Amino acid sequence: MTLKDELIEGLKEAVGADYIAMDKEICYTYSMDASPIPGEIPDIVVRPETTEQVSKIMKLVNKYKTPVYPRGAASSLVLMGVPLQPGGISLDLTRMNKIMEIDEDSMSVTVQTGITWGELEYELKKKGWYTGFVGPGPGLSATIGGGISVASAYYGSAKFGTACDILLGLEVVLPTGEIIRTGSAALDTAKRHTRYGIGLDSTGIFCGDQGIMGIKTEATLKLYPYPEAIGFFVYGYEDEELLLKAIHKMASLRIASDICFIDKEAGLDFGGNPERFLIHGKIEAHSENELKAQLELFDIIAKDTNGVKKPDSFSKIALHDQKYEFLELAGFMGNFFSPCHKLPIFKSKKVHDLYLDHIKAHKEKLKKYKVTTIYYPFVVHGHLVLVPEIQVPIHDPVGRDFGVKFWKDFIHNVINQGSVHYWLGKVIGDMVVEHYRPEYFDFIKRLKKTLDPNGILNPGLLKLP
Ligand SMILES: Cc1cc2nc3c(=O)[nH]c(=O)nc-3n(C[C@H](O)[C@H](O)[C@H](O)COP(=O)(O)OP(=O)(O)OC[C@H]3O[C@@H](n4cnc5c(N)ncnc54)[C@H](O)[C@@H]3O)c2cc1C
């Protein structure tokens, strides 16, 4: 028996033969996420159902020093959760999709991390709860585990922050196979009701780690009562300084669940609106009266900053009717790429100007390859996440290569402007690591070596072995 045969036998024993695949076609489909750049093809796809099975797999692969690439929905846009070198194991976590406990007493829900944001919201709504932050753009298919691994943001982020801001604790299988619980469940006496109070915030080690420090198998998230009243707002602006002033004021109140804007000059003109910018957003309240008062407050902020009140249809389309319907835009086979970076609200103008300059400098080629652009910033707590999107027609490899270069050049520029990206993957991660202070990078390397001595979990991300 070869080492590989022994490993396969061990994996079959761990999860059952039905949940292992080595067929070329299946392995090929696991070589991609939604980014425009393909990864490498794994040797084996494994689909565990329980934490114990994940633990067995990790103990086994350490023996054979086989790389493992955990994966949720693979909806990432920056090459991650896929092999970065040929071979290894793709660990598909989507069978781990159960709700373990809804604890109304501590207002928390514990789930297996392969559940999607959409499934979770659907189930919680039946009991009158939701998680406030309810997922990234493709939340109908994206998983909680993927969201925590990249600190995802979008639906609900202006008020509730990121996937990690609603997190109370995790169950993690370490790269060497041990199972730990973070937050209050680290104590053998306590439930999973609070993140802090046990010493180090060990949950944080696994937040936004890009899946390199451990495999999250269960997550405990905060619960909020499902809103009784939901309203939308749209305001037109001509002047960017005033627009940012309004956004800053609105964001500071932490009232709206979503606050976003678009810029006609960067590509998206909604219905021939006369003003250049459209702020749009959503307010969730617990009574019609509360909603009315909050919408009125936003109208006052808009009036004070020369905003023009508009019908709320654009906001409904962007934030309600379209919820979770973006996925078909994406990917190697599709046509959508984007950086996603955070900046303080007033500092965002500089990067916005850079994006417009970048578009101007490549005007002819953008036209030639029918590449379109959109500038779509949204508020996450007190800062803006800037999303300059790039759409390339499908089935045009030359146009796609141009689009990829346009995209990567812009990312280089914005990192130099102090932007902070959160989903990093291989594409953005390699550029970000170039800017790590040496002492910090050394700290990360030592942490990774301690947790993953054989370098088998997501090797190649953040330039780590
Ligand atoms: C059209 C489109 C729009 C998007 N809009 C947004 C947006 O608004 N906001 C946003 O944040 N993102 C957005 N994204 C990116 C992506 O959808 C999110 O980042 C999403 O949270 C990724 O979840 P996933 O389940 O697909 O994770 P995957 O892509 O499968 O994995 C992401 C990373 O996490 C690791 N990982 C996954 N699960 C685990 C686990 N349980 N334990 C350890 N590591 C794990 C993987 O190895 C990988 O490195 C968008 C993508 C597309 C295609």
Coordinates of C-alpha atoms and ligand atoms in Angstrom, one line a residue:
M1 CA 0.0 0.0 0.0
T2 CA 1.4 3.4 -0.9
L3 CA 1.2 6.4 1.5
K4 CA -1.6 7.9 -0.7
D5 CA -3.5 4.6 -0.5
E6 CA -3.1 4.6 3.3
L7 CA -4.3 8.2 3.5
I8 CA -7.4 7.4 1.3
E9 CA -8.3 4.4 3.4
G10 CA -8.0 6.5 6.6
L11 CA -10.2 9.3 5.1
K12 CA -12.8 6.7 4.1
E13 CA -12.8 5.4 7.6
A14 CA -13.1 9.0 9.0
V15 CA -16.1 10.2 6.8
G16 CA -17.4 7.2 4.9
A17 CA -16.5 6.3 1.3
D18 CA -19.5 8.1 -0.1
Y19 CA -18.1 11.5 1.0
I20 CA -14.7 11.2 -0.7
A21 CA -14.1 11.9 -4.4
M22 CA -11.1 11.6 -6.6
D23 CA -12.8 11.8 -10.0
K24 CA -10.9 14.2 -12.3
E25 CA -14.1 16.1 -13.1
I26 CA -15.1 16.6 -9.5
C27 CA -11.6 17.6 -8.4
Y28 CA -11.4 20.1 -11.3
T29 CA -14.5 21.9 -10.0
Y30 CA -12.8 22.3 -6.7
S31 CA -9.8 24.1 -8.3
M32 CA -11.7 27.4 -8.5
D33 CA -13.3 30.0 -6.4
A34 CA -15.3 32.9 -7.9
S35 CA -12.1 34.9 -8.8
P36 CA -11.0 35.4 -12.4
I37 CA -7.8 33.4 -11.7
P38 CA -8.0 29.5 -11.5
G39 CA -6.3 27.6 -8.7
E40 CA -4.7 24.1 -8.9
I41 CA -6.6 20.8 -8.9
P42 CA -6.7 18.8 -5.6
D43 CA -6.2 15.1 -5.5
I44 CA -9.1 14.4 -3.2
V45 CA -12.3 16.1 -2.2
V46 CA -13.6 15.2 1.3
R47 CA -17.0 16.3 2.8
P48 CA -17.1 15.8 6.5
E49 CA -20.3 16.1 8.6
T50 CA -19.1 16.5 12.1
T51 CA -16.4 18.2 14.1
E52 CA -15.0 14.8 15.2
Q53 CA -14.6 13.8 11.5
V54 CA -12.7 17.0 10.8
S55 CA -10.5 16.3 13.8
K56 CA -9.8 12.8 12.5
I57 CA -9.0 14.1 9.0
M58 CA -6.5 16.7 10.4
K59 CA -4.7 14.2 12.6
L60 CA -4.4 11.9 9.6
V61 CA -3.2 14.5 7.1
N62 CA -0.5 15.6 9.6
K63 CA 0.9 12.1 9.5
Y64 CA 1.2 12.3 5.7
K65 CA 1.9 16.1 5.6
T66 CA -0.8 16.6 3.0
P67 CA -2.0 20.1 2.4
V68 CA -5.7 20.8 3.2
Y69 CA -7.8 23.6 1.8
P70 CA -11.0 24.2 3.7
R71 CA -13.9 25.6 1.7
G72 CA -17.4 27.0 2.2
A73 CA -19.2 28.1 -0.9
A74 CA -16.0 29.2 -2.7
S75 CA -17.6 32.5 -3.5
S76 CA -14.4 34.4 -2.9
L77 CA -13.1 36.8 -5.5
V78 CA -9.4 36.7 -4.7
L79 CA -8.2 33.0 -5.0
M80 CA -8.5 31.2 -1.7
G81 CA -9.9 28.0 -0.3
V82 CA -8.5 26.3 -3.4
P83 CA -5.1 24.5 -3.8
L84 CA -2.3 27.0 -4.6
Q85 CA -0.1 24.0 -5.6
P86 CA -1.3 20.9 -7.4
G87 CA -2.7 18.1 -5.2
G88 CA -3.8 18.0 -1.6
I89 CA -7.2 17.8 -0.1
S90 CA -10.2 20.1 -0.7
L91 CA -12.2 20.0 2.5
D92 CA -15.8 20.9 1.5
L93 CA -17.6 22.0 4.7
T94 CA -21.1 22.5 3.2
R95 CA -22.5 19.3 4.8
M96 CA -21.8 20.9 8.2
N97 CA -24.9 23.0 7.9
K98 CA -26.9 22.4 11.1
I99 CA -28.3 24.9 13.6
M100 CA -27.0 23.4 16.9
E101 CA -28.8 25.6 19.4
I102 CA -30.9 28.8 19.5
D103 CA -30.4 30.0 23.0
E104 CA -33.1 32.7 23.5
D105 CA -31.9 33.3 27.1
S106 CA -28.4 34.5 26.0
M107 CA -29.8 35.8 22.7
S108 CA -27.4 33.6 20.7
V109 CA -27.4 30.9 18.0
T110 CA -24.8 28.2 17.6
V111 CA -24.4 26.8 14.1
Q112 CA -22.1 24.5 12.2
T113 CA -20.1 26.8 10.0
G114 CA -21.1 25.3 6.6
I115 CA -24.6 26.7 6.9
T116 CA -25.3 29.6 4.6
W117 CA -26.4 33.1 5.7
G118 CA -29.6 32.7 3.8
E119 CA -30.5 29.3 5.4
L120 CA -29.8 30.7 8.9
E121 CA -31.8 33.9 8.3
Y122 CA -34.7 31.9 7.0
E123 CA -34.8 29.6 10.1
L124 CA -34.2 32.4 12.6
K125 CA -37.0 34.5 11.2
K126 CA -39.5 31.8 12.1
K127 CA -38.7 32.4 15.7
G128 CA -38.6 36.2 15.5
W129 CA -34.8 36.6 15.5
Y130 CA -32.0 37.6 13.1
T131 CA -28.2 38.2 13.4
G132 CA -28.2 41.9 12.4
F133 CA -25.3 41.5 10.0
V134 CA -27.0 39.0 7.7
G135 CA -24.2 38.2 5.2
P136 CA -22.2 39.3 2.2
G137 CA -23.6 39.9 -1.3
P138 CA -23.8 36.2 -2.2
G139 CA -25.2 35.2 1.2
L140 CA -27.7 32.7 -0.3
S141 CA -24.8 30.4 -0.9
A142 CA -21.9 31.9 1.1
T143 CA -21.2 30.2 4.4
I144 CA -20.8 31.5 8.0
G145 CA -17.4 29.9 8.1
G146 CA -16.2 31.6 5.0
G147 CA -17.6 34.9 6.2
I148 CA -15.8 34.7 9.6
S149 CA -12.6 33.7 7.9
V150 CA -12.5 36.9 5.9
A151 CA -14.5 39.2 8.2
S152 CA -17.2 39.7 5.6
A153 CA -19.3 42.8 5.5
Y154 CA -22.3 44.2 3.6
Y155 CA -26.0 43.5 4.5
G156 CA -26.5 45.1 7.9
S157 CA -22.9 46.3 8.3
A158 CA -23.6 50.0 8.9
K159 CA -25.2 49.1 12.2
F160 CA -23.9 45.7 13.1
G161 CA -20.4 45.6 11.6
T162 CA -18.8 42.5 10.1
A163 CA -19.3 38.7 10.5
C164 CA -16.8 38.9 13.3
D165 CA -18.5 41.7 15.2
I166 CA -21.6 39.5 15.8
L167 CA -19.4 36.6 16.9
L168 CA -19.5 35.3 20.5
G169 CA -17.2 32.3 20.1
L170 CA -16.0 29.4 18.0
E171 CA -15.4 25.8 18.0
V172 CA -12.2 25.2 16.1
V173 CA -10.3 22.1 14.9
L174 CA -6.6 23.2 15.1
P175 CA -4.4 22.2 12.2
T176 CA -3.0 19.4 14.3
G177 CA -6.5 18.0 15.0
E178 CA -7.2 19.1 18.6
I179 CA -10.7 20.6 19.1
I180 CA -10.9 23.8 21.1
R181 CA -13.7 26.2 22.0
T182 CA -13.1 29.9 22.3
G183 CA -15.1 32.6 24.3
S184 CA -16.9 31.5 27.5
A185 CA -17.2 27.9 26.3
A186 CA -13.4 27.6 26.9
L187 CA -14.5 27.1 30.6
D188 CA -15.7 23.7 31.4
T189 CA -18.4 25.3 33.5
A190 CA -19.9 27.9 31.1
K191 CA -22.2 28.2 28.1
R192 CA -21.4 30.0 24.9
H193 CA -22.9 33.3 25.9
T194 CA -20.0 35.8 25.8
R195 CA -16.8 36.3 23.9
Y196 CA -14.8 38.1 26.6
G197 CA -13.8 37.5 30.2
I198 CA -11.7 34.4 29.9
G199 CA -8.3 36.1 29.3
L200 CA -7.0 36.5 25.8
D201 CA -9.7 37.0 23.0
S202 CA -8.7 33.7 21.4
T203 CA -11.7 34.0 19.0
G204 CA -9.9 36.9 17.4
I205 CA -7.0 34.7 16.2
F206 CA -9.4 33.0 13.8
C207 CA -11.3 36.1 12.7
G208 CA -10.3 37.2 9.2
D209 CA -7.4 34.7 9.3
Q210 CA -8.3 33.6 5.7
G211 CA -8.6 30.0 7.1
I212 CA -4.9 29.5 7.9
M213 CA -5.0 29.1 11.7
G214 CA -7.7 26.5 12.2
I215 CA -10.9 25.0 10.8
K216 CA -13.9 26.7 12.3
T217 CA -16.5 24.0 12.8
E218 CA -19.1 25.8 15.0
A219 CA -19.8 29.5 15.5
T220 CA -22.0 31.2 18.1
L221 CA -23.5 34.4 16.9
K222 CA -25.5 37.3 18.6
L223 CA -29.2 37.4 18.0
Y224 CA -31.4 40.5 17.7
P225 CA -35.2 40.7 17.4
Y226 CA -36.4 40.6 13.8
P227 CA -37.4 44.2 12.9
E228 CA -41.1 45.0 12.9
A229 CA -40.7 47.9 10.4
I230 CA -38.3 48.3 7.5
G231 CA -37.9 51.5 5.5
F232 CA -35.6 52.8 2.8
F233 CA -34.1 56.2 1.8
V234 CA -32.5 57.7 -1.3
Y235 CA -30.9 61.1 -1.6
G236 CA -29.2 62.7 -4.7
Y237 CA -26.0 64.7 -4.3
E238 CA -23.9 66.8 -6.7
D239 CA -21.1 67.7 -4.3
E240 CA -18.8 64.9 -3.0
E241 CA -17.7 66.8 0.1
L242 CA -21.3 67.3 1.2
L243 CA -22.2 63.7 0.4
L244 CA -19.4 62.5 2.6
K245 CA -20.5 64.9 5.4
A246 CA -24.0 63.4 5.2
I247 CA -22.6 59.8 5.2
H248 CA -20.4 60.6 8.2
K249 CA -23.3 62.0 10.2
M250 CA -25.6 59.1 9.2
A251 CA -22.9 56.5 10.0
S252 CA -22.1 58.1 13.4
L253 CA -25.7 57.6 14.6
R254 CA -25.6 53.8 14.0
I255 CA -29.3 53.9 13.1
A256 CA -29.4 52.6 9.5
S257 CA -28.5 49.0 8.9
D258 CA -27.2 49.9 5.4
I259 CA -25.8 53.1 4.0
C260 CA -24.2 53.0 0.5
F261 CA -23.7 55.3 -2.5
I262 CA -23.0 55.2 -6.2
D263 CA -21.2 57.6 -8.5
K264 CA -22.5 58.1 -12.1
E265 CA -19.0 59.2 -13.2
A266 CA -17.5 55.8 -12.2
G267 CA -20.0 53.9 -14.3
L268 CA -23.5 53.3 -12.8
D269 CA -26.2 55.7 -13.8
F270 CA -29.5 54.7 -12.2
G271 CA -32.5 55.8 -14.3
G272 CA -31.0 59.1 -15.6
N273 CA -30.9 60.7 -12.2
P274 CA -29.8 64.3 -12.6
E275 CA -27.4 64.4 -9.6
R276 CA -24.0 62.7 -9.8
F277 CA -24.3 60.6 -6.6
L278 CA -27.1 58.6 -5.0
I279 CA -26.9 57.8 -1.3
H280 CA -29.2 54.9 -0.5
G281 CA -29.9 52.8 2.6
K282 CA -32.2 50.9 4.9
I283 CA -33.5 51.4 8.4
E284 CA -34.8 48.6 10.5
A285 CA -36.9 49.5 13.5
H286 CA -39.1 47.9 16.1
S287 CA -42.3 49.9 15.4
E288 CA -43.7 52.1 12.6
N289 CA -43.4 55.2 14.8
E290 CA -39.7 54.5 15.5
L291 CA -39.1 54.0 11.7
K292 CA -40.9 57.2 10.8
A293 CA -38.9 59.2 13.4
Q294 CA -35.6 57.8 12.1
L295 CA -36.4 58.3 8.5
E296 CA -37.3 61.9 9.3
L297 CA -34.0 62.4 11.1
F298 CA -32.2 61.2 7.9
D299 CA -34.2 63.6 5.8
I300 CA -33.0 66.5 8.1
I301 CA -29.4 65.4 7.7
A302 CA -29.8 65.2 3.9
K303 CA -31.5 68.6 3.8
D304 CA -28.7 70.2 5.9
T305 CA -26.2 68.9 3.4
N306 CA -28.0 69.9 0.2
G307 CA -29.2 66.3 -0.5
V308 CA -32.3 65.9 -2.7
K309 CA -34.9 63.4 -1.4
K310 CA -35.8 60.7 -4.0
P311 CA -38.3 57.9 -4.3
D312 CA -36.9 54.9 -2.4
S313 CA -37.1 52.5 -5.4
F314 CA -33.3 52.3 -6.0
S315 CA -32.6 51.4 -2.4
K316 CA -35.2 48.7 -2.5
I317 CA -33.7 47.2 -5.6
A318 CA -30.2 47.3 -4.3
L319 CA -30.8 46.3 -0.7
H320 CA -34.1 44.4 -0.6
D321 CA -35.4 42.9 -3.8
Q322 CA -31.9 42.1 -5.0
K323 CA -30.8 40.6 -1.7
Y324 CA -28.4 37.7 -2.3
E325 CA -29.1 37.6 -6.0
F326 CA -25.6 38.8 -7.1
L327 CA -23.8 35.5 -7.4
E328 CA -24.4 34.8 -11.1
L329 CA -22.3 37.9 -11.8
A330 CA -19.2 36.3 -10.5
G331 CA -16.2 34.3 -11.4
F332 CA -13.7 32.8 -13.7
M333 CA -16.6 31.7 -16.0
G334 CA -18.4 35.0 -15.3
N335 CA -17.4 38.6 -15.3
F336 CA -17.0 40.3 -12.0
F337 CA -14.0 41.3 -10.0
S338 CA -13.4 43.9 -7.4
P339 CA -11.1 44.9 -4.6
C340 CA -12.8 45.7 -1.3
H341 CA -11.0 48.0 1.0
K342 CA -11.7 50.1 4.1
L343 CA -10.9 53.8 4.7
P344 CA -12.1 56.5 7.0
I345 CA -15.1 58.3 5.4
F346 CA -13.4 61.6 4.5
K347 CA -10.2 59.9 3.4
S348 CA -12.1 57.9 0.8
K349 CA -12.2 60.8 -1.7
K350 CA -8.6 60.4 -2.5
V351 CA -9.1 56.8 -3.5
H352 CA -12.2 57.6 -5.4
D353 CA -10.2 60.2 -7.4
L354 CA -7.6 57.6 -8.0
Y355 CA -10.2 55.2 -9.3
L356 CA -11.6 57.9 -11.7
D357 CA -8.0 58.6 -12.9
H358 CA -7.4 54.9 -13.4
I359 CA -10.6 54.7 -15.5
K360 CA -9.6 57.8 -17.5
A361 CA -6.1 56.5 -18.1
H362 CA -7.5 53.2 -19.6
K363 CA -10.6 54.7 -21.3
E364 CA -9.8 53.4 -24.8
K365 CA -9.1 49.8 -23.7
L366 CA -12.0 49.7 -21.3
K367 CA -14.2 50.6 -24.3
K368 CA -12.4 48.2 -26.6
Y369 CA -12.9 45.2 -24.3
K370 CA -16.3 46.3 -23.2
V371 CA -15.2 46.4 -19.6
T372 CA -17.6 48.4 -17.4
T373 CA -17.0 49.9 -13.9
I374 CA -19.0 50.7 -10.9
Y375 CA -18.0 52.5 -7.7
Y376 CA -20.1 51.2 -4.8
P377 CA -18.9 52.2 -1.3
F378 CA -20.9 51.1 1.8
V379 CA -20.6 51.9 5.5
V380 CA -19.3 49.4 8.0
H381 CA -19.7 50.9 11.4
G382 CA -17.6 54.1 11.3
H383 CA -15.7 53.7 8.0
L384 CA -16.4 53.1 4.3
V385 CA -15.7 49.9 2.4
L386 CA -14.9 51.0 -1.1
V387 CA -15.9 48.6 -3.8
P388 CA -14.7 49.6 -7.2
E389 CA -16.2 46.8 -9.4
I390 CA -15.0 45.7 -12.8
Q391 CA -17.2 43.8 -15.2
V392 CA -15.7 41.9 -18.1
P393 CA -17.7 40.2 -20.9
I394 CA -17.6 36.5 -20.5
H395 CA -15.8 34.3 -23.1
D396 CA -13.2 37.0 -23.9
P397 CA -9.8 35.9 -22.6
V398 CA -7.9 38.9 -23.9
G399 CA -10.5 41.3 -22.3
R400 CA -10.3 39.3 -19.1
D401 CA -6.5 39.5 -19.0
F402 CA -6.8 43.3 -19.5
G403 CA -9.4 43.4 -16.7
V404 CA -7.2 41.4 -14.3
K405 CA -4.3 43.7 -14.9
F406 CA -6.5 46.8 -14.5
W407 CA -7.8 45.3 -11.2
K408 CA -4.4 44.4 -9.8
D409 CA -2.8 47.7 -10.7
F410 CA -5.5 49.5 -8.9
I411 CA -5.2 47.3 -5.8
H412 CA -1.4 48.2 -5.7
N413 CA -2.3 51.9 -5.8
V414 CA -4.9 51.8 -3.1
I415 CA -2.8 49.8 -0.6
N416 CA -0.2 52.6 -0.9
Q417 CA -3.0 55.0 0.1
G418 CA -3.5 53.3 3.4
S419 CA -6.5 51.2 2.4
V420 CA -7.1 48.0 4.4
H421 CA -8.5 45.0 2.6
Y422 CA -10.3 42.2 4.4
W423 CA -10.8 39.4 1.9
L424 CA -7.2 38.9 1.0
G425 CA -6.8 35.5 -0.6
K426 CA -3.7 34.9 -2.7
V427 CA -4.2 38.0 -5.0
I428 CA -4.5 40.7 -2.4
G429 CA -2.8 38.9 0.5
D430 CA 0.5 38.8 -1.3
M431 CA 0.4 42.5 -1.9
V432 CA -0.7 43.3 1.7
V433 CA 2.1 41.1 3.2
E434 CA 4.6 43.4 1.4
H435 CA 3.5 46.1 3.8
Y436 CA 3.5 44.1 7.1
R437 CA 6.0 45.7 9.5
P438 CA 8.8 43.1 9.9
E439 CA 8.1 42.5 13.7
Y440 CA 4.4 41.9 12.9
F441 CA 5.1 39.4 10.1
D442 CA 7.6 37.6 12.4
F443 CA 4.8 37.3 15.1
I444 CA 2.4 35.9 12.5
K445 CA 4.9 33.4 11.2
R446 CA 5.6 32.2 14.8
L447 CA 1.9 31.9 15.6
K448 CA 1.3 29.9 12.4
K449 CA 4.3 27.6 13.1
T450 CA 3.0 26.9 16.6
L451 CA -0.5 26.1 15.5
D452 CA 0.4 24.4 12.2
P453 CA 3.9 23.0 12.6
N454 CA 3.7 21.0 9.3
G455 CA 2.3 23.9 7.3
I456 CA -0.7 21.9 6.0
L457 CA -3.6 24.3 6.4
N458 CA -4.1 26.6 3.3
P459 CA -0.4 26.8 2.6
G460 CA 0.6 29.7 0.3
L461 CA -1.8 32.3 1.7
L462 CA -0.2 35.4 3.3
K463 CA 3.1 34.2 1.9
L464 CA 3.3 31.5 4.6
P465 CA 4.5 28.0 4.0
Ligands
LIG1 C1 -20.8 38.7 -6.7 C2 -20.1 38.7 -5.4 C3 -20.3 39.6 -4.4 C4 -19.6 39.6 -3.2 N1 -20.0 40.5 -2.3 C5 -19.4 40.5 -1.1 C6 -19.8 41.4 0.0 O1 -20.7 42.2 -0.2 N2 -19.1 41.3 1.1 C7 -18.1 40.4 1.4 O2 -17.6 40.4 2.5 N3 -17.7 39.5 0.4 C8 -18.4 39.5 -0.8 N4 -18.0 38.6 -1.7 C9 -16.9 37.7 -1.4 C10 -17.5 36.4 -0.8 O3 -18.7 36.0 -1.2 C11 -17.5 36.5 0.8 O4 -16.2 36.8 1.2 C12 -18.0 35.2 1.5 O5 -18.1 35.5 2.9 C13 -17.1 34.0 1.3 O6 -17.8 32.9 1.9 P1 -17.6 31.4 1.3 O7 -18.5 30.5 2.1 O8 -17.8 31.5 -0.1 O9 -16.1 31.2 1.7 P2 -15.0 30.5 0.8 O10 -14.7 31.3 -0.4 O11 -15.3 29.1 0.5 O12 -13.7 30.6 1.7 C14 -13.1 31.8 2.1 C15 -11.8 31.5 2.9 O13 -12.2 31.0 4.1 C16 -11.7 29.7 4.3 N5 -12.7 28.9 5.0 C17 -14.0 28.8 4.6 N6 -14.7 28.1 5.5 C18 -13.8 27.9 6.6 C19 -14.0 27.3 7.9 N7 -15.1 26.8 8.3 N8 -12.9 27.2 8.6 C20 -11.7 27.7 8.2 N9 -11.5 28.3 7.1 C21 -12.6 28.4 6.2 C22 -11.3 29.2 3.0 O14 -10.2 28.3 3.0 C23 -10.9 30.5 2.3 O15 -9.6 30.8 2.5 C24 -18.7 38.6 -3.0 C25 -18.4 37.6 -3.9 C26 -19.1 37.7 -5.1 C27 -18.8 36.6 -6.1

